[in-house]
mmCIF file of C-alpha atoms and ligand atoms in Angstrom:
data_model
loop_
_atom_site.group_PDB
_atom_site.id
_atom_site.type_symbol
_atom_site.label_atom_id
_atom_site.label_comp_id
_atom_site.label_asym_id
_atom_site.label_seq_id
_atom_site.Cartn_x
_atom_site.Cartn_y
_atom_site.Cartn_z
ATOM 1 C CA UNK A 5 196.853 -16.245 101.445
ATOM 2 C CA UNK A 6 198.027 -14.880 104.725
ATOM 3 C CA UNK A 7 196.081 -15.619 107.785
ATOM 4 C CA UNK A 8 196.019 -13.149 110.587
ATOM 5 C CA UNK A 9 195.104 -13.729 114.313
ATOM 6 C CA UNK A 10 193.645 -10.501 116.095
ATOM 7 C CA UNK A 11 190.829 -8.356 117.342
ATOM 8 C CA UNK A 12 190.487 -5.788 114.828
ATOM 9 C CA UNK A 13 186.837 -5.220 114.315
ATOM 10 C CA UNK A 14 187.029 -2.467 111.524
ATOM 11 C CA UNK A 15 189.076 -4.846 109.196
ATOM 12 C CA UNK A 16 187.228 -7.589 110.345
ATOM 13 C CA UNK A 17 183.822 -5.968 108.875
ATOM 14 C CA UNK A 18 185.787 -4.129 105.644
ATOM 15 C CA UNK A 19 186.392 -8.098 104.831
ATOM 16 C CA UNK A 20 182.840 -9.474 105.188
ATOM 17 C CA UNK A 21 181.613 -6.450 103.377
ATOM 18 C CA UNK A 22 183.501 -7.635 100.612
ATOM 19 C CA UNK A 23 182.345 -10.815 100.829
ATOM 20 C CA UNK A 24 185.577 -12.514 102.433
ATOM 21 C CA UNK A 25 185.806 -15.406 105.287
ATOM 22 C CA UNK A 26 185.932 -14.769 108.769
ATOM 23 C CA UNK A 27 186.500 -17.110 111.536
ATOM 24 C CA UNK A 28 184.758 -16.076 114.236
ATOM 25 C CA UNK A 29 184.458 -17.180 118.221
ATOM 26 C CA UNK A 30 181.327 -17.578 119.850
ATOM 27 C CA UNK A 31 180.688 -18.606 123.259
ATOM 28 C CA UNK A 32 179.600 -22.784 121.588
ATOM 29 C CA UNK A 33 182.758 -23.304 118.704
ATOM 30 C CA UNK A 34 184.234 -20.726 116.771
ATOM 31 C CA UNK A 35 182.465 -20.004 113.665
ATOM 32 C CA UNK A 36 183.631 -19.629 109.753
ATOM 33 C CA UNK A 37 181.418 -16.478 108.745
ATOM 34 C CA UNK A 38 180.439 -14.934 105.984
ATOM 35 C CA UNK A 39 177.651 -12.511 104.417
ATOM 36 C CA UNK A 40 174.561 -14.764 104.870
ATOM 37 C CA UNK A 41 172.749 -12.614 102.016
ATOM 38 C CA UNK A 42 175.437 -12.955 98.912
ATOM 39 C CA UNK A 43 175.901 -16.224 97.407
ATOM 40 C CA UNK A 44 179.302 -16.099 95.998
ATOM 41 C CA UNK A 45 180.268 -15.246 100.058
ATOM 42 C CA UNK A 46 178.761 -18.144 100.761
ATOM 43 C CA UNK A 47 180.316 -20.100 98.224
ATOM 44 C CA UNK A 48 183.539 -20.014 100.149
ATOM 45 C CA UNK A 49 182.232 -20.794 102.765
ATOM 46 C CA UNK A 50 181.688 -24.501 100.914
ATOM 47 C CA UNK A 51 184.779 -24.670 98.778
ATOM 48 C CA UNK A 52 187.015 -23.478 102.379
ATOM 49 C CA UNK A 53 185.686 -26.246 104.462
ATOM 50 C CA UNK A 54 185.053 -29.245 101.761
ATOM 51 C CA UNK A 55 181.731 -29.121 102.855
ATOM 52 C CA UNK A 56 178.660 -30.491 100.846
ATOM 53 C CA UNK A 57 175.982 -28.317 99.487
ATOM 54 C CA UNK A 58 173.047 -30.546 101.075
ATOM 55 C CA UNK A 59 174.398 -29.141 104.600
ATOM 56 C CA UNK A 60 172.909 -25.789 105.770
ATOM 57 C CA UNK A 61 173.775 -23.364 107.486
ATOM 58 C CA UNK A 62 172.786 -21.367 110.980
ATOM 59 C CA UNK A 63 172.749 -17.386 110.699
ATOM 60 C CA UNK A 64 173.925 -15.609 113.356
ATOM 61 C CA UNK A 65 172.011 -12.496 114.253
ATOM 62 C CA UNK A 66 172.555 -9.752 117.171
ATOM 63 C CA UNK A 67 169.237 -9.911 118.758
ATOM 64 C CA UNK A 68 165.377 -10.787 118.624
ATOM 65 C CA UNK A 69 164.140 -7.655 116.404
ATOM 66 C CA UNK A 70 166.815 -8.910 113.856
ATOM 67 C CA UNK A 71 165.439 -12.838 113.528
ATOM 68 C CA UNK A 72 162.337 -10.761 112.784
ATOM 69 C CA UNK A 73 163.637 -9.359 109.461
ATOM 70 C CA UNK A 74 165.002 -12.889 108.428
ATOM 71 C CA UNK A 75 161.906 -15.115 109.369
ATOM 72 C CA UNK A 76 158.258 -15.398 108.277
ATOM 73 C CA UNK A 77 156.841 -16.050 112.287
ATOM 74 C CA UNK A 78 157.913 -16.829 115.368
ATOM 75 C CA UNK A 79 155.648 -19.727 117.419
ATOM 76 C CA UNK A 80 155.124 -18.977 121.034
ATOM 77 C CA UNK A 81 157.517 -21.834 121.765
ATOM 78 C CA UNK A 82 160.146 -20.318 120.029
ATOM 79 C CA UNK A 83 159.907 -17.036 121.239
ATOM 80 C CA UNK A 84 160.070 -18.248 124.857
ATOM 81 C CA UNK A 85 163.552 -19.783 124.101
ATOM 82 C CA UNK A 86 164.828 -17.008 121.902
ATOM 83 C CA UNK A 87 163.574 -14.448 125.548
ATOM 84 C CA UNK A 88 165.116 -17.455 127.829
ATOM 85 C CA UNK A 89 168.057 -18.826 126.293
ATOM 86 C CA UNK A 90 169.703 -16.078 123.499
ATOM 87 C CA UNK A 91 172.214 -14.744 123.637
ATOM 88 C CA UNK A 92 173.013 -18.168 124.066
ATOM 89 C CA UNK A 93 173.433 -21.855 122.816
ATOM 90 C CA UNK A 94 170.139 -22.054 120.822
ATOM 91 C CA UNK A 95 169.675 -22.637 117.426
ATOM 92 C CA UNK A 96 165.920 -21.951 115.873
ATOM 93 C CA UNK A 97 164.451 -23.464 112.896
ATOM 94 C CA UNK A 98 161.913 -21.147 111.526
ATOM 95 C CA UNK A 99 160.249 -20.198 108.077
ATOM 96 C CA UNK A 100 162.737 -17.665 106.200
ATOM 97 C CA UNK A 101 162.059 -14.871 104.228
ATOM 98 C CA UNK A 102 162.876 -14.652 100.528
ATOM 99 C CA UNK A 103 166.053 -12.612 100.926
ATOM 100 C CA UNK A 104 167.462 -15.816 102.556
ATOM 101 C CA UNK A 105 169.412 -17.602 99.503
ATOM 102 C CA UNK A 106 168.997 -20.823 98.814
ATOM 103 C CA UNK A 107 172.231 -22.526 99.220
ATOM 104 C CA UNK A 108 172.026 -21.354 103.187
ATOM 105 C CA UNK A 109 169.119 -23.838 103.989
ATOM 106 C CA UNK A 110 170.172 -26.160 101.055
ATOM 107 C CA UNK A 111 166.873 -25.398 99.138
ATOM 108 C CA UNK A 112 164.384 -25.967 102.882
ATOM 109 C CA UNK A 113 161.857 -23.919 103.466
ATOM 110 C CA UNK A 114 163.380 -23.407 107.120
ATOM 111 C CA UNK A 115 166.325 -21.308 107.721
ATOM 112 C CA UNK A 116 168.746 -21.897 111.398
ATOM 113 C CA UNK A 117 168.890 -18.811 113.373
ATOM 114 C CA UNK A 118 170.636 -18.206 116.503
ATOM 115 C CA UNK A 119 172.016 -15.219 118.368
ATOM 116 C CA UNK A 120 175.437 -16.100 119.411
ATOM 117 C CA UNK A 121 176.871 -14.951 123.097
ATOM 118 C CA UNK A 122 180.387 -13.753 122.899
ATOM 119 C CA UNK A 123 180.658 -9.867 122.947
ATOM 120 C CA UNK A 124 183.330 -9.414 120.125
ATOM 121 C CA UNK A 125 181.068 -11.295 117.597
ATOM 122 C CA UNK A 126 177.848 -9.731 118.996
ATOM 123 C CA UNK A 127 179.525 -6.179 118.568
ATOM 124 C CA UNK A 128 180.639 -7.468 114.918
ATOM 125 C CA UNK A 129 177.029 -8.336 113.845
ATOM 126 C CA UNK A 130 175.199 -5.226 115.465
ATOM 127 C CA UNK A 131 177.854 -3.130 113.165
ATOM 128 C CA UNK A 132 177.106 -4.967 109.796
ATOM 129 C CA UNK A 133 174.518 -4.434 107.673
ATOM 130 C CA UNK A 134 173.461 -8.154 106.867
ATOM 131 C CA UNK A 135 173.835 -11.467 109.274
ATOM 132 C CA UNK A 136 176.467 -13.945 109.096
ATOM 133 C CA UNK A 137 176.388 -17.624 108.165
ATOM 134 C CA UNK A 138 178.940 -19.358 109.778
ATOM 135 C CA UNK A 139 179.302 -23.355 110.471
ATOM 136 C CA UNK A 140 181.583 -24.411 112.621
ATOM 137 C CA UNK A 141 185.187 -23.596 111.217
ATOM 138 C CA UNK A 142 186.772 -26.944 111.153
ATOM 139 C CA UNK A 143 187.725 -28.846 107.815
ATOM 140 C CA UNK A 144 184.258 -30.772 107.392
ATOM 141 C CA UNK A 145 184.056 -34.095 109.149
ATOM 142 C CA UNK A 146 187.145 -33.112 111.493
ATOM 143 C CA UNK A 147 186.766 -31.914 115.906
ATOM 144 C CA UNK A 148 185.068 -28.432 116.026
ATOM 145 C CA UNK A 149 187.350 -25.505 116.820
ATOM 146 C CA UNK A 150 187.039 -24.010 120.021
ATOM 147 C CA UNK A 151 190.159 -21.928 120.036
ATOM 148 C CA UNK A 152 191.837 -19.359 117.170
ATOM 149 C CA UNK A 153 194.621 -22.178 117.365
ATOM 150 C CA UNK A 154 192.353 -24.998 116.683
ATOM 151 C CA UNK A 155 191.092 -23.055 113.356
ATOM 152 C CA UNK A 156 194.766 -22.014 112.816
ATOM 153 C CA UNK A 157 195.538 -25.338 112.508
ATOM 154 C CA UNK A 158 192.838 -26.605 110.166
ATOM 155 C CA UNK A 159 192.765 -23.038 107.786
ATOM 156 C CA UNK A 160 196.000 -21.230 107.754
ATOM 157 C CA UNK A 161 196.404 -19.816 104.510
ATOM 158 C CA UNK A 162 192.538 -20.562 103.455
ATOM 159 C CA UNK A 163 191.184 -17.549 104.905
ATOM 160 C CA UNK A 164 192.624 -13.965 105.655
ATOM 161 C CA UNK A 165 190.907 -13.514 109.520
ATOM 162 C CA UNK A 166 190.616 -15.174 112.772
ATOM 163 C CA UNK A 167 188.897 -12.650 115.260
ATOM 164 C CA UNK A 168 190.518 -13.843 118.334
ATOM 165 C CA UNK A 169 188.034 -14.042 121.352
ATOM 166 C CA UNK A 170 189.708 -16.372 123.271
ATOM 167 C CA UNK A 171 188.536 -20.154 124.487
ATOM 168 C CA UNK A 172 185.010 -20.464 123.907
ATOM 169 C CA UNK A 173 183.644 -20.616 127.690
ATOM 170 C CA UNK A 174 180.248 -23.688 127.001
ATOM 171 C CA UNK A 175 182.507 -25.510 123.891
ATOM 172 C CA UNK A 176 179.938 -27.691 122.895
ATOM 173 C CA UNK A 177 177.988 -26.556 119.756
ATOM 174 C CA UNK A 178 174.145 -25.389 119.988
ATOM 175 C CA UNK A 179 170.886 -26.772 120.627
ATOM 176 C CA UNK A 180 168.559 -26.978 117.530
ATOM 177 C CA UNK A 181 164.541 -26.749 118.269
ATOM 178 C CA UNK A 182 162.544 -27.178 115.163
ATOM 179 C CA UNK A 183 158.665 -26.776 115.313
ATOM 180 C CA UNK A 184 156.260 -28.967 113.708
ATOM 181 C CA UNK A 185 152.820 -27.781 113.783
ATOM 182 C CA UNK A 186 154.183 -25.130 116.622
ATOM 183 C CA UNK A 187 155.400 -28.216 118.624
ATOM 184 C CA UNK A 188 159.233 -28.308 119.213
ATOM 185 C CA UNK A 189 161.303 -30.764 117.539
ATOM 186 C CA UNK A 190 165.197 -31.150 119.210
ATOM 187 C CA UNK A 191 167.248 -32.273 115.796
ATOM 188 C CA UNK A 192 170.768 -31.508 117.553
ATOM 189 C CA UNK A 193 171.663 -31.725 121.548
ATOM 190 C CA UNK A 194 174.031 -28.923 122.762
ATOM 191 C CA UNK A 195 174.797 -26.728 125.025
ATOM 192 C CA UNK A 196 171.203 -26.312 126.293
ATOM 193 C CA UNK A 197 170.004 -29.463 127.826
ATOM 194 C CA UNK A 198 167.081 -31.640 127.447
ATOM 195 C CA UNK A 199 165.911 -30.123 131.180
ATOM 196 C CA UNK A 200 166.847 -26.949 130.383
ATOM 197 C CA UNK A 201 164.450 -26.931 127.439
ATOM 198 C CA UNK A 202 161.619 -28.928 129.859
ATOM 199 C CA UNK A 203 161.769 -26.216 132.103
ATOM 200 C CA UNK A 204 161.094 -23.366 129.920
ATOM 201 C CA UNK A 205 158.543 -25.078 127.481
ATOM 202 C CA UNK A 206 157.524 -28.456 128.936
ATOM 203 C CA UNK A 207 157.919 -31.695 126.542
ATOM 204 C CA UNK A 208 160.041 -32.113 123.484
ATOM 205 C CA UNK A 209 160.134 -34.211 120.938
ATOM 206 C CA UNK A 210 163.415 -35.593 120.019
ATOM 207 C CA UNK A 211 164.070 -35.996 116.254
ATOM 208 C CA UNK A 212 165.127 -39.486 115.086
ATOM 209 C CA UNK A 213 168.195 -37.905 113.444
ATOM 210 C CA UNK A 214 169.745 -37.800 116.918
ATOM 211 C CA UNK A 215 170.059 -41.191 117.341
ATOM 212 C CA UNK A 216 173.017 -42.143 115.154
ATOM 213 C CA UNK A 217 172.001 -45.347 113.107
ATOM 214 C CA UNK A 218 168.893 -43.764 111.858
ATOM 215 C CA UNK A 219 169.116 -42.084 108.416
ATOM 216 C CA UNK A 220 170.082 -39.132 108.958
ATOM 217 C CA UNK A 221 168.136 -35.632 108.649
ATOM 218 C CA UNK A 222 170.452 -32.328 106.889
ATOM 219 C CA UNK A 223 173.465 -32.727 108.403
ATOM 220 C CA UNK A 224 173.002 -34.836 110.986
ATOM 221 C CA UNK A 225 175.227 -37.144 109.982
ATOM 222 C CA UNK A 226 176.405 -40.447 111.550
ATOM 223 C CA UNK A 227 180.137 -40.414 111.192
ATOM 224 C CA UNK A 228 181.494 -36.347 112.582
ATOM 225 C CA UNK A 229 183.189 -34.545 114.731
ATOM 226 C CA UNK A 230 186.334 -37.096 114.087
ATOM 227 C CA UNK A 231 189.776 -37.336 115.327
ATOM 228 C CA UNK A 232 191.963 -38.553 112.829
ATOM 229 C CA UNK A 233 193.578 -41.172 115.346
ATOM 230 C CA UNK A 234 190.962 -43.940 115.944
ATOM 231 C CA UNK A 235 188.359 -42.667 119.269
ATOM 232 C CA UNK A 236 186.633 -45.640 120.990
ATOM 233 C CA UNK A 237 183.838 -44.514 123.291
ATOM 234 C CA UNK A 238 183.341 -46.930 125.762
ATOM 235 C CA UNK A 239 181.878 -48.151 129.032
ATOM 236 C CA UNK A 240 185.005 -49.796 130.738
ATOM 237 C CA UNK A 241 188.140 -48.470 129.799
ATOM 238 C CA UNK A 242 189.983 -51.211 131.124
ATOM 239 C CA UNK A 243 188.922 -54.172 129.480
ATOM 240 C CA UNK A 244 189.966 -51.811 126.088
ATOM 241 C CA UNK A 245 193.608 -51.267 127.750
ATOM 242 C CA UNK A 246 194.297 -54.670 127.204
ATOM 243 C CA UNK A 247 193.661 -55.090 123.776
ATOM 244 C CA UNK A 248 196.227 -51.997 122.837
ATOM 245 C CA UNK A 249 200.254 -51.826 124.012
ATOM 246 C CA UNK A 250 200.149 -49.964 127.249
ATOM 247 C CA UNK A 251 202.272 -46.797 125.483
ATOM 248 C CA UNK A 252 199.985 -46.494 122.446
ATOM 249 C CA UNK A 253 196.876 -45.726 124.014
ATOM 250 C CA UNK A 254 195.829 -42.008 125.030
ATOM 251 C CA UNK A 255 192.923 -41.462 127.109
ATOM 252 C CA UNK A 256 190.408 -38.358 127.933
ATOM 253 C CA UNK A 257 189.104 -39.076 131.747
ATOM 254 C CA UNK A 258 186.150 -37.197 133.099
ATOM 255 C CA UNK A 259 187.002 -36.688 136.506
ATOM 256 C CA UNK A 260 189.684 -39.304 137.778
ATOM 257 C CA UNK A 261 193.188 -40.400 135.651
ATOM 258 C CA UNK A 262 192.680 -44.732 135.230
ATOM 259 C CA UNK A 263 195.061 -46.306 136.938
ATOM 260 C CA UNK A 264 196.015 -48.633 134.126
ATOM 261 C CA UNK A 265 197.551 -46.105 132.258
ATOM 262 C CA UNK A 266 200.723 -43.655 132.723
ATOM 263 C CA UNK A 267 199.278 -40.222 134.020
ATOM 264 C CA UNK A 268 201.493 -38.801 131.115
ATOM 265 C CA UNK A 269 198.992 -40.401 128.515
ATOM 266 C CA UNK A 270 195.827 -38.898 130.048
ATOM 267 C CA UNK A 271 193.802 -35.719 129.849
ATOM 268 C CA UNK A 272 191.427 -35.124 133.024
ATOM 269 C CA UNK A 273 188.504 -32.531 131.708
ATOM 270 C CA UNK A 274 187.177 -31.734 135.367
ATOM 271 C CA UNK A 275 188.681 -32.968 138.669
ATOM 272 C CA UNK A 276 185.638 -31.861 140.131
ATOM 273 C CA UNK A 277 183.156 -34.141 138.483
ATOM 274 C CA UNK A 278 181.311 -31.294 136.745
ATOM 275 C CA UNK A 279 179.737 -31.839 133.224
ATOM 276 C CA UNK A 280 179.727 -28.092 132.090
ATOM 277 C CA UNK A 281 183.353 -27.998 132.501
ATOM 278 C CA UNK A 282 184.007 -31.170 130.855
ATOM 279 C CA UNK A 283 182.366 -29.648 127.690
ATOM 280 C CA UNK A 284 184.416 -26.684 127.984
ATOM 281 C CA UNK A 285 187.526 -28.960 127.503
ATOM 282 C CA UNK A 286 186.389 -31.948 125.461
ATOM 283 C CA UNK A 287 187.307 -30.678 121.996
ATOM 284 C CA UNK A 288 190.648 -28.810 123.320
ATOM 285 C CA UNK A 289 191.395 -32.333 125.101
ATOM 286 C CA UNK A 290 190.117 -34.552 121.228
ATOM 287 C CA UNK A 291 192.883 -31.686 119.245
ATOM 288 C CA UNK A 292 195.112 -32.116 121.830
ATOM 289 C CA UNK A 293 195.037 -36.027 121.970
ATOM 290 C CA UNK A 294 194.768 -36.510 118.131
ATOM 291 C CA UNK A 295 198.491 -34.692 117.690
ATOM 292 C CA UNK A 296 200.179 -36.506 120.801
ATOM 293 C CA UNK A 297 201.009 -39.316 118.754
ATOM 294 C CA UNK A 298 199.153 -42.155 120.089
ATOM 295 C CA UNK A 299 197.249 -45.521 118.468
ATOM 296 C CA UNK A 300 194.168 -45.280 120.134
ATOM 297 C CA UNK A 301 192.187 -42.460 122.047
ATOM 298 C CA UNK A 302 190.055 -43.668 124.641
ATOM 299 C CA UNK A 303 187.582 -42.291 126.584
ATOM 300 C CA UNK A 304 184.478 -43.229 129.167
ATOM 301 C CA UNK A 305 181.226 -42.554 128.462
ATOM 302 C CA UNK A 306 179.979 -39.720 130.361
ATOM 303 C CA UNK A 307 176.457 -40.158 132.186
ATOM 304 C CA UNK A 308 173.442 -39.300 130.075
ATOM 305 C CA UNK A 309 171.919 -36.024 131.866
ATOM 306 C CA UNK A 310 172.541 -32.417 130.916
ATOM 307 C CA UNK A 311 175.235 -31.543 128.774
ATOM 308 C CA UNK A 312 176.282 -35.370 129.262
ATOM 309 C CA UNK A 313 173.802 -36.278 126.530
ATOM 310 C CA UNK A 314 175.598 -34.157 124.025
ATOM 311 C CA UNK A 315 178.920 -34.792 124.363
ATOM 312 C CA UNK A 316 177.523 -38.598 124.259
ATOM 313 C CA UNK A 317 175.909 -37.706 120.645
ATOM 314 C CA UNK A 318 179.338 -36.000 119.394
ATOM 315 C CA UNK A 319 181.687 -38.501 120.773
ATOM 316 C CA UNK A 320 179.045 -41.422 119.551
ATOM 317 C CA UNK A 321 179.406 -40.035 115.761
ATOM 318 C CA UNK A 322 183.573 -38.859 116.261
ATOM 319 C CA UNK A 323 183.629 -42.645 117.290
ATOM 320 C CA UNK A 324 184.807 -45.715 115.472
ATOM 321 C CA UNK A 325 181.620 -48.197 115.826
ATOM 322 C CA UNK A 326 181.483 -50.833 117.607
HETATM 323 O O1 TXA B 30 177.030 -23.664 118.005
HETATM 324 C C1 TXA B 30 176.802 -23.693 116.797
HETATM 325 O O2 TXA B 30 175.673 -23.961 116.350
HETATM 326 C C2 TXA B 30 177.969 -23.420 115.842
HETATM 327 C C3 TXA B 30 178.387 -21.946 116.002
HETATM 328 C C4 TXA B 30 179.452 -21.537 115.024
HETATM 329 O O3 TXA B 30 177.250 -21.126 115.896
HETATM 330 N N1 TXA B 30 177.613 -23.714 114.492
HETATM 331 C C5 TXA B 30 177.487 -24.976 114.027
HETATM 332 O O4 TXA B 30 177.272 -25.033 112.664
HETATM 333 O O5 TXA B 30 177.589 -25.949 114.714
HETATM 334 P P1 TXA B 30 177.416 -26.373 111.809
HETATM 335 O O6 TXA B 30 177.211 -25.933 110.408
HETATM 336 O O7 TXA B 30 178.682 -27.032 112.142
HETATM 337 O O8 TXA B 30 176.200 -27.232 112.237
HETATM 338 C C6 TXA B 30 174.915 -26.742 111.911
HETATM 339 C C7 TXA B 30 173.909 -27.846 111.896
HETATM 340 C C8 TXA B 30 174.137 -28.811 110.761
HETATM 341 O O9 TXA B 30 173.987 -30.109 111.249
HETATM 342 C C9 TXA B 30 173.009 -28.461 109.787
HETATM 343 O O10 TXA B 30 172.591 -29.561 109.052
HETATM 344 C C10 TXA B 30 171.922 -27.950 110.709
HETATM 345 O O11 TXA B 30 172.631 -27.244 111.685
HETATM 346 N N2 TXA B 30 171.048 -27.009 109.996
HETATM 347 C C11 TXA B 30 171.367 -25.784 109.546
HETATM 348 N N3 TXA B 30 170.341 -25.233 108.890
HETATM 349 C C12 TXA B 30 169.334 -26.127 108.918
HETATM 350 C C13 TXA B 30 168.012 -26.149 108.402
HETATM 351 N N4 TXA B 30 167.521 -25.114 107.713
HETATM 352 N N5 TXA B 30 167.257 -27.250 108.625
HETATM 353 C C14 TXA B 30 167.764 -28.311 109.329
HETATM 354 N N6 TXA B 30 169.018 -28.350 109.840
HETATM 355 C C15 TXA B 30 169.794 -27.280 109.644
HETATM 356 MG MG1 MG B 31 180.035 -28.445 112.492
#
């Protein structure tokens, strides 16, 4: 199959109406849609990525009137962070309606929901006629995608589309709130922060399956996210630069290049120190890393407050353990 890279919206819908893939950019990673409503769409969706069948999926809608139509209720909770934070990196876990298939919430009586904020894909879904499942469009297990050349690279010749909007501006995938007895539940850290979320509704509960030895809930699973070149997440880079050959070792710095290390073996995500443009870069920086060639890739662990925390969680599961 050929795979084409552009921004044609009329071929892009003609496709999902006939229940073909489409990889498709949203302001978190880019996506790997499809009709969220027919299950041999779906299907692909599976087969494409290697992904299991226990794994949901999040469907993307194009605004708040629309979550109505695939959702039993809304608690106050999460109707205060679908008015504060969508369009935007928040991902819902609510009580679906019947004409939600099974294999989207593997079989759970709650289906993900989130309104995505990038303007080609919010066009794309206010001109179809259903809502689009999409999980991240990376090769399951591998970095998420956060440019059409990072899903290039993983499914050229897999799937006919890659609607091209660019970089995705927060790169970090979404925030899922859950509800249990109305009272939210965070089961994923993204691009909305812990204080972002304390802000708007006060405390949260933070589900076990965050915390990477526990078992893990759907899809939360320990080992993701990973480079194929071993990534070490560490505390002090240079007691690890000793235990590699100087020239093998490839690092991602937050702010500042080490100074054991060549300059030519580093990535810096944000001169300026700032966390939100760290997470813009940290996947670009993993793909990048990952084909350079090197033994190791390793990188400092960044400090635990706002988007910090989940860039800890992905690079904590991309990690090897140690
Ligand atoms: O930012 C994002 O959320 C991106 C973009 C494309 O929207 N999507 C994304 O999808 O990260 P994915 O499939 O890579 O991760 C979705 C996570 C999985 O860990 C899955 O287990 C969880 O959401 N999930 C989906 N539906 C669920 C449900 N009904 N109950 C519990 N967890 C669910
Ligand atoms: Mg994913």
């Amino acid at each position: 199959m050929h795979t084409k890279v552009g921004k044609d919206l009329v071929q892009v819908r003609k496709l999902l109406e006939n229940d073909e893939l489409v990889a498709i950019p949203t302001e978190t990673v880019y996506g790997l849609a499809a009709n969220a409503l027919k299950d041999n769409a779906l299907r692909k969706i599976f087969k494409t990525k290697n992904r299991p069948h226990h794994n949901p999926l999040i469907v993307h809608v194009p605004s708040i009137e629309a979550v109505s139509s695939i959702v039993t209720s809304i608690p106050p909770a999460a109707l205060t962070l679908l008015t504060t934070f969508s369009p935007g990196p928040i991902t819902l876990l609510l009580p679906r309606k019947t004409i939600i298939p099974d294999i989207v919430t593997a079989g759970l009586p709650n289906v993900a929901i989130r309104i995505p904020a990038h303007p080609l894909t919010l066009s794309l879904l206010s001109s179809l006629s259903f809502p689009l499942a999409a999980p991240s469009a990376n090769i399951f297990g591998y970095i998420s995608p956060t440019s059409p050349y990072h899903v290039q690279r993983q499914l050229n010749g897999l799937i006919p589309y890659i609607l091209d909007g660019g970089n995705c501006t927060s790169g970090i995938e979404s925030t899922i709130v859950g509800f249990d007895e109305d009272l939210p539940v965070v089961y994923r850290l993204g691009g909305i922060s812990i204080e972002q979320l304390h802000q708007t509704i006060g405390e949260v509960r933070i589900h076990n399956s965050t915390n990477v030895s526990t078992p893990a809930a759907p899809g939360m699973l320990g080992q993701h996210y990973s480079p194929h070149t071993p990534l070490y997440l560490v505390d002090d880079i240079s007691s690890y630069v000793q235990q590699f050959k100087n020239t093998e070792i490839g690092i991602i710095c937050f702010s500042q290049l080490e100074k054991s290390v060549p300059g030519g073996q580093q990535l810096v995500l944000s001169p300026n120190g700032d966390l939100e443009e760290a997470a813009h870069n940290l996947y670009a920086a993993m793909h990048e890393m990952d084909t350079a060639g090197f033994k190791v890739i390793l990188i400092r662990r960044f400090p635990d407050v706002g988007v910090g925390r989940a860039m800890n969680d992905r690079l904590r599961r991309a990690s090897v353990k140690i």
